[in-house]
Coordinates of C-alpha atoms and ligand atoms in Angstrom, one line a residue:
X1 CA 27.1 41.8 48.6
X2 CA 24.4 39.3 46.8
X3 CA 25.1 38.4 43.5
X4 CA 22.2 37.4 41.3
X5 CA 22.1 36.3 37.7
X6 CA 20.7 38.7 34.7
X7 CA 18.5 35.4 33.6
X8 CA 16.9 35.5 36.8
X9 CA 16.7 32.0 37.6
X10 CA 19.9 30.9 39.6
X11 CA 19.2 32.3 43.1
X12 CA 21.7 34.7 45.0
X13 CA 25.4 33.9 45.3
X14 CA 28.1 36.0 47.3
X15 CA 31.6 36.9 45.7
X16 CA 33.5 34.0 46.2
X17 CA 30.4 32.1 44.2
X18 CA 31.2 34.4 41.4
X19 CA 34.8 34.5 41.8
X20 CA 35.1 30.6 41.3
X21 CA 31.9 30.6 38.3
X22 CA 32.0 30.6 34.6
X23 CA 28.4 31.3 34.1
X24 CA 25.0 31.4 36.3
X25 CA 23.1 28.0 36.9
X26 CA 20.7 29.4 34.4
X27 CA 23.2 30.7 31.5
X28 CA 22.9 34.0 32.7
X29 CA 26.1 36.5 34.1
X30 CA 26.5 37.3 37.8
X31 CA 25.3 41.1 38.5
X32 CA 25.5 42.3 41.8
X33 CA 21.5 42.8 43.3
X34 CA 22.7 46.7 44.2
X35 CA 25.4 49.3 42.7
X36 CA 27.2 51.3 46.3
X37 CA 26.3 54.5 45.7
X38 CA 28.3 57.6 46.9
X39 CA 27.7 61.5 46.9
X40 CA 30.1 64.2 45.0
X41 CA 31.6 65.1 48.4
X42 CA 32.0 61.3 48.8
X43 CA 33.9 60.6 46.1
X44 CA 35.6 64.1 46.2
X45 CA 37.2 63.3 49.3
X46 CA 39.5 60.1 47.5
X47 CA 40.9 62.4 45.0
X48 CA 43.7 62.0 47.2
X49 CA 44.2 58.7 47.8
X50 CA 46.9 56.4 45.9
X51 CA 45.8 53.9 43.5
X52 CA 45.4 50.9 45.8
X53 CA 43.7 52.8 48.6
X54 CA 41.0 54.0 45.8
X55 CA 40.5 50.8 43.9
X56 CA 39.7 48.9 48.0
X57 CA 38.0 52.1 48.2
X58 CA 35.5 51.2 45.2
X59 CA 36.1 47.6 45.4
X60 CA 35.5 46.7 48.9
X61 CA 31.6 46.7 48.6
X62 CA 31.4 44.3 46.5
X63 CA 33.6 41.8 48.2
X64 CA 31.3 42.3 51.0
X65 CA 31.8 40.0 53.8
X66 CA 33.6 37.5 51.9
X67 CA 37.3 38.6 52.8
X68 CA 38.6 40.1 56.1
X69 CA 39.7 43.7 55.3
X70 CA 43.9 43.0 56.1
X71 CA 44.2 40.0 53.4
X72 CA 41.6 42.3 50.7
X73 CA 44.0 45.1 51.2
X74 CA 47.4 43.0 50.9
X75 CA 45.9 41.1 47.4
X76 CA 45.0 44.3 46.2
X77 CA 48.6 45.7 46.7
X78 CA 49.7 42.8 45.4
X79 CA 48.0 43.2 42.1
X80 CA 49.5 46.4 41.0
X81 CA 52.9 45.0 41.7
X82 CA 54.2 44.5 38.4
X83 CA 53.2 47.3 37.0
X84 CA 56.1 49.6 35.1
X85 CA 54.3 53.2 35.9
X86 CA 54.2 55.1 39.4
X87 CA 50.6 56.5 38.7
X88 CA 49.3 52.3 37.3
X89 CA 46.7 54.5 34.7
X90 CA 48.8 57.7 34.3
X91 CA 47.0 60.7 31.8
X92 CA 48.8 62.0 28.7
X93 CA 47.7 64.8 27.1
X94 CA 46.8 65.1 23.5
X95 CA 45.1 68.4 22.9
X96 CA 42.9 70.9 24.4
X97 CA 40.9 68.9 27.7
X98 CA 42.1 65.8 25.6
X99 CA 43.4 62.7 27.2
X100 CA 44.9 59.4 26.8
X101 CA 44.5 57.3 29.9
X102 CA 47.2 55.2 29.8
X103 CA 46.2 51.3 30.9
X104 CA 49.1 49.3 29.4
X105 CA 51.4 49.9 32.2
X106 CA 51.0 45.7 33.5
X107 CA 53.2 43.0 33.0
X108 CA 51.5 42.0 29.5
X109 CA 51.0 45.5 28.2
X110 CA 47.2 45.5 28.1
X111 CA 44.2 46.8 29.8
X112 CA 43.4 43.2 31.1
X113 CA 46.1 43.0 33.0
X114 CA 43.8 44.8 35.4
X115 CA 41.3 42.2 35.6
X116 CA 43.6 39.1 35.2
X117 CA 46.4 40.2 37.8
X118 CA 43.4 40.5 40.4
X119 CA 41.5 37.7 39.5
X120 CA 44.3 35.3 39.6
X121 CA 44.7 36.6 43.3
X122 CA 41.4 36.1 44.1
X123 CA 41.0 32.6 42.7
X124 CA 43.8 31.6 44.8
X125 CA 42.8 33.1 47.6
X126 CA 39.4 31.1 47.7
X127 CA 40.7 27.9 45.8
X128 CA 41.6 25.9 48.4
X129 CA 38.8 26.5 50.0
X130 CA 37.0 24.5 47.7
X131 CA 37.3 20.2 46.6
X132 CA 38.9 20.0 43.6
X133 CA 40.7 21.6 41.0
X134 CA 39.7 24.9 38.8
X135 CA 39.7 25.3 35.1
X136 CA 39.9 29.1 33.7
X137 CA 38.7 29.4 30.3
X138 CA 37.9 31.7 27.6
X139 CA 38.0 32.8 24.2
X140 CA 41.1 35.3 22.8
X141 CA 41.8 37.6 20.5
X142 CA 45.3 37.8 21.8
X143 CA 45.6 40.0 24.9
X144 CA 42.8 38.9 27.5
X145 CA 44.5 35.1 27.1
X146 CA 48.3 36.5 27.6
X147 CA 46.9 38.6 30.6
X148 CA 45.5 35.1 32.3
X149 CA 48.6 33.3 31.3
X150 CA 51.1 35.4 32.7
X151 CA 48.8 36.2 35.8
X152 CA 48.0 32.6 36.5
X153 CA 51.5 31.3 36.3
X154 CA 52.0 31.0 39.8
X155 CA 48.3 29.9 40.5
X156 CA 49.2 26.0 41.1
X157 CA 45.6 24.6 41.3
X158 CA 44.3 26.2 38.4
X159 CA 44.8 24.8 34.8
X160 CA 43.8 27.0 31.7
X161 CA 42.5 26.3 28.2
X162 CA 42.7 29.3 25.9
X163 CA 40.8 29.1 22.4
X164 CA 41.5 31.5 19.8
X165 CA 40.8 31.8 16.1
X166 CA 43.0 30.1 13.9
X167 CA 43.8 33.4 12.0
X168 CA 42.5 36.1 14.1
X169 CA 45.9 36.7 16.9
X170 CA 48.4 39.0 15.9
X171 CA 52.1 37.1 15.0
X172 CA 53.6 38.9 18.0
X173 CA 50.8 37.4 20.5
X174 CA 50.4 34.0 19.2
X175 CA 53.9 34.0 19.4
X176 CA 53.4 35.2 23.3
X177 CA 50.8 32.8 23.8
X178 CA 53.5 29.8 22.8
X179 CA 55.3 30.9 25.1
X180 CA 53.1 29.5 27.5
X181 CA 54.0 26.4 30.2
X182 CA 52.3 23.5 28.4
X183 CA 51.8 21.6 31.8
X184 CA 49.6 24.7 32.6
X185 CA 47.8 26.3 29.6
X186 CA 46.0 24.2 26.6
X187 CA 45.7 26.4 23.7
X188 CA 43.3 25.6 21.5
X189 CA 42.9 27.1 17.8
X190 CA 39.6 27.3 16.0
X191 CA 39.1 27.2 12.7
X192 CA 36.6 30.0 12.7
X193 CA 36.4 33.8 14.5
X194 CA 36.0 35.2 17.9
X195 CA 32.5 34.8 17.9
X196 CA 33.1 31.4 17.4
X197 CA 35.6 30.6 20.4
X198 CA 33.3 33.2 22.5
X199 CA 30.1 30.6 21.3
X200 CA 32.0 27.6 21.6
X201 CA 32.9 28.7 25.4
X202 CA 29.6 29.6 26.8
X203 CA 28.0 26.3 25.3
X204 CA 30.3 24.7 26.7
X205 CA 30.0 26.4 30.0
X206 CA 25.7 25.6 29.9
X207 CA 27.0 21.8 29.7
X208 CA 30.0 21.5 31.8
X209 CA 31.1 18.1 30.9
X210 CA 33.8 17.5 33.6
X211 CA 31.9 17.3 37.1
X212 CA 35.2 17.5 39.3
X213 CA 36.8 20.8 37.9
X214 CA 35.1 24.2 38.6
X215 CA 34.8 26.1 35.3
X216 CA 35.7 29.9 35.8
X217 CA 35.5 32.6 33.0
X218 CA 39.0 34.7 32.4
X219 CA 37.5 36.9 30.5
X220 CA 35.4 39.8 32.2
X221 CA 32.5 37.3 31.3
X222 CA 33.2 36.8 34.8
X223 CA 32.2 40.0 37.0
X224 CA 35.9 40.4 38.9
X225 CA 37.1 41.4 35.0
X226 CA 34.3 44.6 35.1
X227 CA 34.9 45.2 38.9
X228 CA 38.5 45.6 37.9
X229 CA 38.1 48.5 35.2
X230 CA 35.6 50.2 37.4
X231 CA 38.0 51.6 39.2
X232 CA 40.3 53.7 36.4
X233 CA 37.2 55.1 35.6
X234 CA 37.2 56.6 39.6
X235 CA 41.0 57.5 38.8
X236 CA 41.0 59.3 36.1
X237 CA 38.1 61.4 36.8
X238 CA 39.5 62.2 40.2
X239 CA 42.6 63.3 38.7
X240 CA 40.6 65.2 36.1
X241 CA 37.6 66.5 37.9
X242 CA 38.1 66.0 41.4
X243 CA 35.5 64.1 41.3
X244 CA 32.8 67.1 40.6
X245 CA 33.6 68.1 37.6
X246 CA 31.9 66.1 34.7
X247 CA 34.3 64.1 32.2
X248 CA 33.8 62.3 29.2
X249 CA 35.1 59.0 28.1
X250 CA 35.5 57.8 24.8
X251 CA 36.0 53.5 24.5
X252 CA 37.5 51.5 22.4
X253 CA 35.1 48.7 21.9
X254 CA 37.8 45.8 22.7
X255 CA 34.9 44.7 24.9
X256 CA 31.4 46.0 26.3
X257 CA 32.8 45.4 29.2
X258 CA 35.1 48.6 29.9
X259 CA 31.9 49.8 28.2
X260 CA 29.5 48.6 31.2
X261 CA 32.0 49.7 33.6
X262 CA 31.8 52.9 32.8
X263 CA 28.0 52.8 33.0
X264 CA 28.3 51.2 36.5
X265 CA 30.3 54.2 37.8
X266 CA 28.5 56.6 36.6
X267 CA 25.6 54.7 38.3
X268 CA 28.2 54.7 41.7
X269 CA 27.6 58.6 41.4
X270 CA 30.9 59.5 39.7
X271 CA 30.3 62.4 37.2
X272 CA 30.5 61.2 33.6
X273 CA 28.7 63.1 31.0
X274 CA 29.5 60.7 28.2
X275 CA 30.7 57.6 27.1
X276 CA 31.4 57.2 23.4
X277 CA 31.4 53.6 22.2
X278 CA 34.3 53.8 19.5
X279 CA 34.6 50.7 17.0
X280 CA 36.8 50.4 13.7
X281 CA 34.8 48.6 11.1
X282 CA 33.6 45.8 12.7
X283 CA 30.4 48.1 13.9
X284 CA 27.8 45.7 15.2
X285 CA 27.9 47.7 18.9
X286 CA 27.8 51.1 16.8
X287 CA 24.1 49.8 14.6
X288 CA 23.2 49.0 18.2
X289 CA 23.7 52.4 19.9
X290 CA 22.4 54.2 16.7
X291 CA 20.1 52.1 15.4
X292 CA 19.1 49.8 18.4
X293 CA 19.9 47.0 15.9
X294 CA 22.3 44.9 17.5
X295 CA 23.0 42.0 15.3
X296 CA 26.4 39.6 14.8
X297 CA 28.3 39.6 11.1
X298 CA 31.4 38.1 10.3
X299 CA 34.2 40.2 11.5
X300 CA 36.7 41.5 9.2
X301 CA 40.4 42.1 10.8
X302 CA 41.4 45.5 11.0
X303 CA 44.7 47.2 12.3
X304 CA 42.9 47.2 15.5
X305 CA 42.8 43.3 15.6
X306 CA 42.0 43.2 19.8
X307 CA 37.9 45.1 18.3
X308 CA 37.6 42.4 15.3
X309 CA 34.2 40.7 16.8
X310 CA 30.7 41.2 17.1
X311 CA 29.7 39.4 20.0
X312 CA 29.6 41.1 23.1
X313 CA 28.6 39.1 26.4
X314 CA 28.9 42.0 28.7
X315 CA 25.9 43.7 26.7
X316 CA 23.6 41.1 28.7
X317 CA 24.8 42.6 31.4
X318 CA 23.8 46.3 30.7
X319 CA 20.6 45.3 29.3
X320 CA 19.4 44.0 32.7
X321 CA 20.2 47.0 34.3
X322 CA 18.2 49.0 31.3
X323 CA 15.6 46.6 31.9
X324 CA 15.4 47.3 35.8
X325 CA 16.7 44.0 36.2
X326 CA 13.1 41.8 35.2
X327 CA 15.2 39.0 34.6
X328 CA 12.9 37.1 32.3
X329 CA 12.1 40.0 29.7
X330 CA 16.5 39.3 29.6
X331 CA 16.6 35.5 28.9
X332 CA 13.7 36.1 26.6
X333 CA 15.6 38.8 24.1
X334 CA 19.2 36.7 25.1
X335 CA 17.8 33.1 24.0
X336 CA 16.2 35.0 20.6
X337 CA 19.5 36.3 20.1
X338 CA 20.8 33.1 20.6
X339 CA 18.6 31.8 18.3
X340 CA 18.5 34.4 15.5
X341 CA 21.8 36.2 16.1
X342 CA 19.8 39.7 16.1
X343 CA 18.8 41.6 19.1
X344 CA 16.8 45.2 19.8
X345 CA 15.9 46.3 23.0
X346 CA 12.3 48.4 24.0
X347 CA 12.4 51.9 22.5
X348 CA 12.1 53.6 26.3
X349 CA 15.2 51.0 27.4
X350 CA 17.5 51.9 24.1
X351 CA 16.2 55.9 24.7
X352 CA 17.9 55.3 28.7
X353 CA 21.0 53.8 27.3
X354 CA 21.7 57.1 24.6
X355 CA 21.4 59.3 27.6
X356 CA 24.5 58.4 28.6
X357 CA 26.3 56.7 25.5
X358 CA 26.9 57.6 21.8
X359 CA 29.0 56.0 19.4
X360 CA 31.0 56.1 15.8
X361 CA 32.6 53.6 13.5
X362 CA 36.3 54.5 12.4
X363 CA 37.6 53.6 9.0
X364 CA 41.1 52.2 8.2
X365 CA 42.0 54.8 6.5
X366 CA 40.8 56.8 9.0
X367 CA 42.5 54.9 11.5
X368 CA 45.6 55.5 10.2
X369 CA 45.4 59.3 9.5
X370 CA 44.9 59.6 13.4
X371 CA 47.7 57.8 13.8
X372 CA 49.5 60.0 11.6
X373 CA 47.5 63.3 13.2
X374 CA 48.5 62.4 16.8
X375 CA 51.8 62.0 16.1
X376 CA 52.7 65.3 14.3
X377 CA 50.6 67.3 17.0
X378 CA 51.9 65.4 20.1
X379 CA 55.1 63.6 19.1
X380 CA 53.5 60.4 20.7
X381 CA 53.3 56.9 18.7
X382 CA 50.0 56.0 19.6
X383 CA 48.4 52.4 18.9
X384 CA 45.5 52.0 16.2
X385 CA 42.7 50.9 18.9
X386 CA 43.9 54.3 20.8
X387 CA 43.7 56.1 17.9
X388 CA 39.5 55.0 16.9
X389 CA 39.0 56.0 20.5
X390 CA 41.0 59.5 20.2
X391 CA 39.0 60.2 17.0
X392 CA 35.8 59.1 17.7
X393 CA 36.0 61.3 20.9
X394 CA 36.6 64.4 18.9
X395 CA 34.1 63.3 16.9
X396 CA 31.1 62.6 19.3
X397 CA 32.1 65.3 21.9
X398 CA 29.3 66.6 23.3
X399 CA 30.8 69.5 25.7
X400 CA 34.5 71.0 25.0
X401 CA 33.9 71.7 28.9
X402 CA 34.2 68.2 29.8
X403 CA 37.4 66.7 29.8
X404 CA 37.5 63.8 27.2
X405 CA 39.5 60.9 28.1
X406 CA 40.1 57.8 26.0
X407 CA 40.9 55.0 27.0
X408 CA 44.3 53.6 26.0
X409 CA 44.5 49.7 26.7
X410 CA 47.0 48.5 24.7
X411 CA 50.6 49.6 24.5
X412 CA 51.8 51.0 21.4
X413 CA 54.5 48.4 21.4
X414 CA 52.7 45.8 19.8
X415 CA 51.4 47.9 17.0
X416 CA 55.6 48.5 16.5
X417 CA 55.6 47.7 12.9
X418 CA 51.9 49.4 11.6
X419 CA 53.7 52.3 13.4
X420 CA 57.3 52.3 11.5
X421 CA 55.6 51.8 8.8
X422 CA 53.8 55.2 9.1
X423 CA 56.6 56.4 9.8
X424 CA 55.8 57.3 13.7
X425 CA 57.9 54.8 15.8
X426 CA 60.8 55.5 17.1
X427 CA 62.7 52.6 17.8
X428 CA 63.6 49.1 15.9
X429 CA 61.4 46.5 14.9
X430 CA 61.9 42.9 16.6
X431 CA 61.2 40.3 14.3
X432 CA 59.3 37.4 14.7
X433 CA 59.7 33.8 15.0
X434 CA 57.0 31.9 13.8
X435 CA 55.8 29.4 16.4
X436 CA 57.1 25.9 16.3
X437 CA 54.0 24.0 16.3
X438 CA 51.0 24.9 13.7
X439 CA 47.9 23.1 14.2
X440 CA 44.8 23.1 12.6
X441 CA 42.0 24.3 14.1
X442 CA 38.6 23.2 16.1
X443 CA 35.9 23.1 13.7
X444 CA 33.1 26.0 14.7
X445 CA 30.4 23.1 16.0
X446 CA 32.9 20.7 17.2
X447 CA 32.1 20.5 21.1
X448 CA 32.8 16.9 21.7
X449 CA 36.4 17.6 20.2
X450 CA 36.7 20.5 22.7
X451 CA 35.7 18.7 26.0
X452 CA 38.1 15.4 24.7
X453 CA 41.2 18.2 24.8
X454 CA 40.1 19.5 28.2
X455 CA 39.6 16.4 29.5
X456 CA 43.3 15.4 28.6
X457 CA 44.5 19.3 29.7
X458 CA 42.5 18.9 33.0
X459 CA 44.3 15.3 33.5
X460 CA 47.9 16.1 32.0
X461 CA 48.6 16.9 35.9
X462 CA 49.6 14.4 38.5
Ligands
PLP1 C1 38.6 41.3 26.6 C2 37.4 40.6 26.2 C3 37.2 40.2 24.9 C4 38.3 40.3 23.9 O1 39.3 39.5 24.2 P1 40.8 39.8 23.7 O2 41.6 38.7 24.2 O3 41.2 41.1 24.3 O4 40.7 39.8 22.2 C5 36.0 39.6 24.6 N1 35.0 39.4 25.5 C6 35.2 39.8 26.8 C7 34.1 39.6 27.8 C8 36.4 40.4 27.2 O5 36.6 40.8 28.5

């Protein structure tokens, strides 16, 4: 499989290229030239198959050439090892053709355990195949850095700097993220939002400063993080539909790219009728999908902390495919949303992109009733980004003859104490320690700052 860039100017790399990358040459994401496509009886014909056999299944095309089939297979096995559920992305009901697919089963309890557990493998895999030593970066709200930590741990060539914002992590997960080996991780606060780690990151990444490490994205920036969360889509809808029947997806905007994953399966030929973009206040991706106005605002923190951001990297991405992927019409509206912090697409792209998608903005209060709704009709405790999903999919349905499944990615667990409080969890509350060490932040605009701490994190190793 080729791999090209959506800015069109970086020529064609193959997977392990875009395994080992942060960005494209030219600023732009790696986007594989072609999407496999597959007929219903195709994809029919894996209903069967267990969860490893499908994801090689969907996976394998990608990979292309670069692996031999026997040590893909084993690393994919691998991957799902620590995870605490039989079925990895097991259904639960929650009313009538309503479901909660389940994607917190992994070792850190979130949806990008998927990614990170099989990106880790792959990085060492191709590592040593390379001079020099790897540095995996990327900005946090909480879960995406706790899924590289723990999957990384092992991974001895790579070193990791996290960033997050100074007050945007949850107590429990900054607590997590402590928790971290400091010979291995450099977590660095910023004294500003996601956005601002996110920007910080990728301007970094357009000026790598240190010439002897290899930069590589943790977040699904990096295309192993969407090829990872292509595959639940295959699951559930085989579980669902066989693979013929249409099904619906409703998405917690945590990031577009579960979003874009969906999209790219659909595109694989696997029957989705809808995908509902589902945001809690912080609605910039909503405006887009309503409005084709897609512009970044300061995020407000909700009790679905993991959605509280505006800027969405995986929306380049999906742009390039709704632009039939002209590369330049891309870097023209990415570098005037760089500039401006607004974007719209063409009318005839935005018109392509409602064929599939719709969306809806949940309120707090909203949020919580849901919470509150689920509970009393199902008996399950279900967390607050589950619960803008569950509602929003009632909300946008388009057919009540399509199953609607939302996507679960974070385990109600860490929402313990929002949950006692409404009264809908079962068990006790742990407390928390506060970590040990408080620092102050990054300021926003402070690059030279940032490169000076990874210079020290990428040397703090014999
Ligand atoms: C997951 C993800 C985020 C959000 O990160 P969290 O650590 O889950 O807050 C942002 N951008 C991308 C590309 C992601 O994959």
């Amino acid at each position: 499989m080729d791999y090209v860039s959506t800015r069109g100017a970086a020529g064609v790399a193959d997977f392990r290229r875009v395994v080992l990358s942060g960005l494209a040459d030219d600023g732009g994401l790696f986007v594989p030239q072609a999407v496999p496509q597959y007929t219903p009886e195709q994809i029919g014909s894996w209903s069967w198959l267990p969860f490893d056999e499908l994801v090689w299944r969907v996976v394998s095309p990608y990979v292309g050439g670069a692996m031999d089939e026997a040590a893909f297979r084993a690393l994919l096995s691998d991957s799902y090892r620590d995870f605490d559920h039989r079925a990895i992305t097991p259904l639960r009901q929650i009313g009538h053709n309503e479901w909660i697919l389940e994607l917190f089963h992994g070792p850190t309890q979130s949806s990008k355990d998927f990614a990170a557990q099989l990106q880790a493998r792959l990085v060492a895999h191709f590592l040593p195949q390379q001079q020099g030593r790897a540095l995996v970066i990327g900005a946090t709200n909480g879960e995406s850095g706790l899924a590289a930590i723990e999957a990384f741990a092992d991974c001895a060539n790579a070193q990791l700097a996290v960033l997050y914002p100074e007050q945007g992590v949850p107590p429990a997960q900054l607590a997590a993220l402590h928790q971290a080996n400091p010979q291995q991780v450099a977590l660095i606060p910023v004294a500003g939002s996601f956005d601002d780690c996110q920007t910080l990151v990728s301007r970094l990444l357009r000026q790598w400063p240190l010439a002897e490490v290899t930069p590589i994205c943790f977040n699904s920036t990096n295309w192993v993080g969407v090829l990872a969360q292509i595959v639940y889509y295959f699951h559930a809808a085989l579980q669902l539909g066989g693979g013929t029947r249409p099904v619906a997806f409703s998405v917690p905007a945590a990031s577009f790219a579960e979003i874009y994953a969906g999209y790219i399966a659909q595109k694989m030929g696997l029957p989705i009728n809808q995908v509902i973009v589902s945001t809690n206040s912080n609605d910039a991706l909503h405006h887009f999908i309503q409005r084709n106005r897609y512009s970044t605002r300061q995020s407000s923190r909700t009790s679905s902390p993991a959605m509280d951001f505006s800027l969405y990297s995986n929306l380049e991405r999906f742009i390039w495919e709704l632009y039939d992927h002209d590369g330049h019409a891309v870097r023209a509206l990415m570098e005037h949303f760089e500039a401006c912090g607004e974007l719209s697409i063409g009318n005839q792209q935005w018109l392509r992109a409602r064929v599939l998608f719709d969306s809806h903005a949940v309120e707090e209060l909203q949020i919580r009733e849901e919470v509150l709704r689920l509970f009393a009709e199902t008996g399950a405790a279900v967390d607050p980004h589950t619960a803008v999903g569950a509602l929003s999919g009632r909300i946008q349905r388009r057919s009540l003859g399509a199953p609607m499944v939302t996507l679960g990615q974070i385990a109600p667990s860490k929402s313990a104490g929002l949950l006692a409080e409404l009264g809908v969890w079962p068990g006790p509350v742990a407390a928390l320690a506060e970590p040990d060490e408080v620092r102050t932040g990054l300021q926003t605009g402070d690059l030279a700052s940032l490169i000076q701490a990874l210079r020290q994190a990428t040397q703090a190793r014999p």
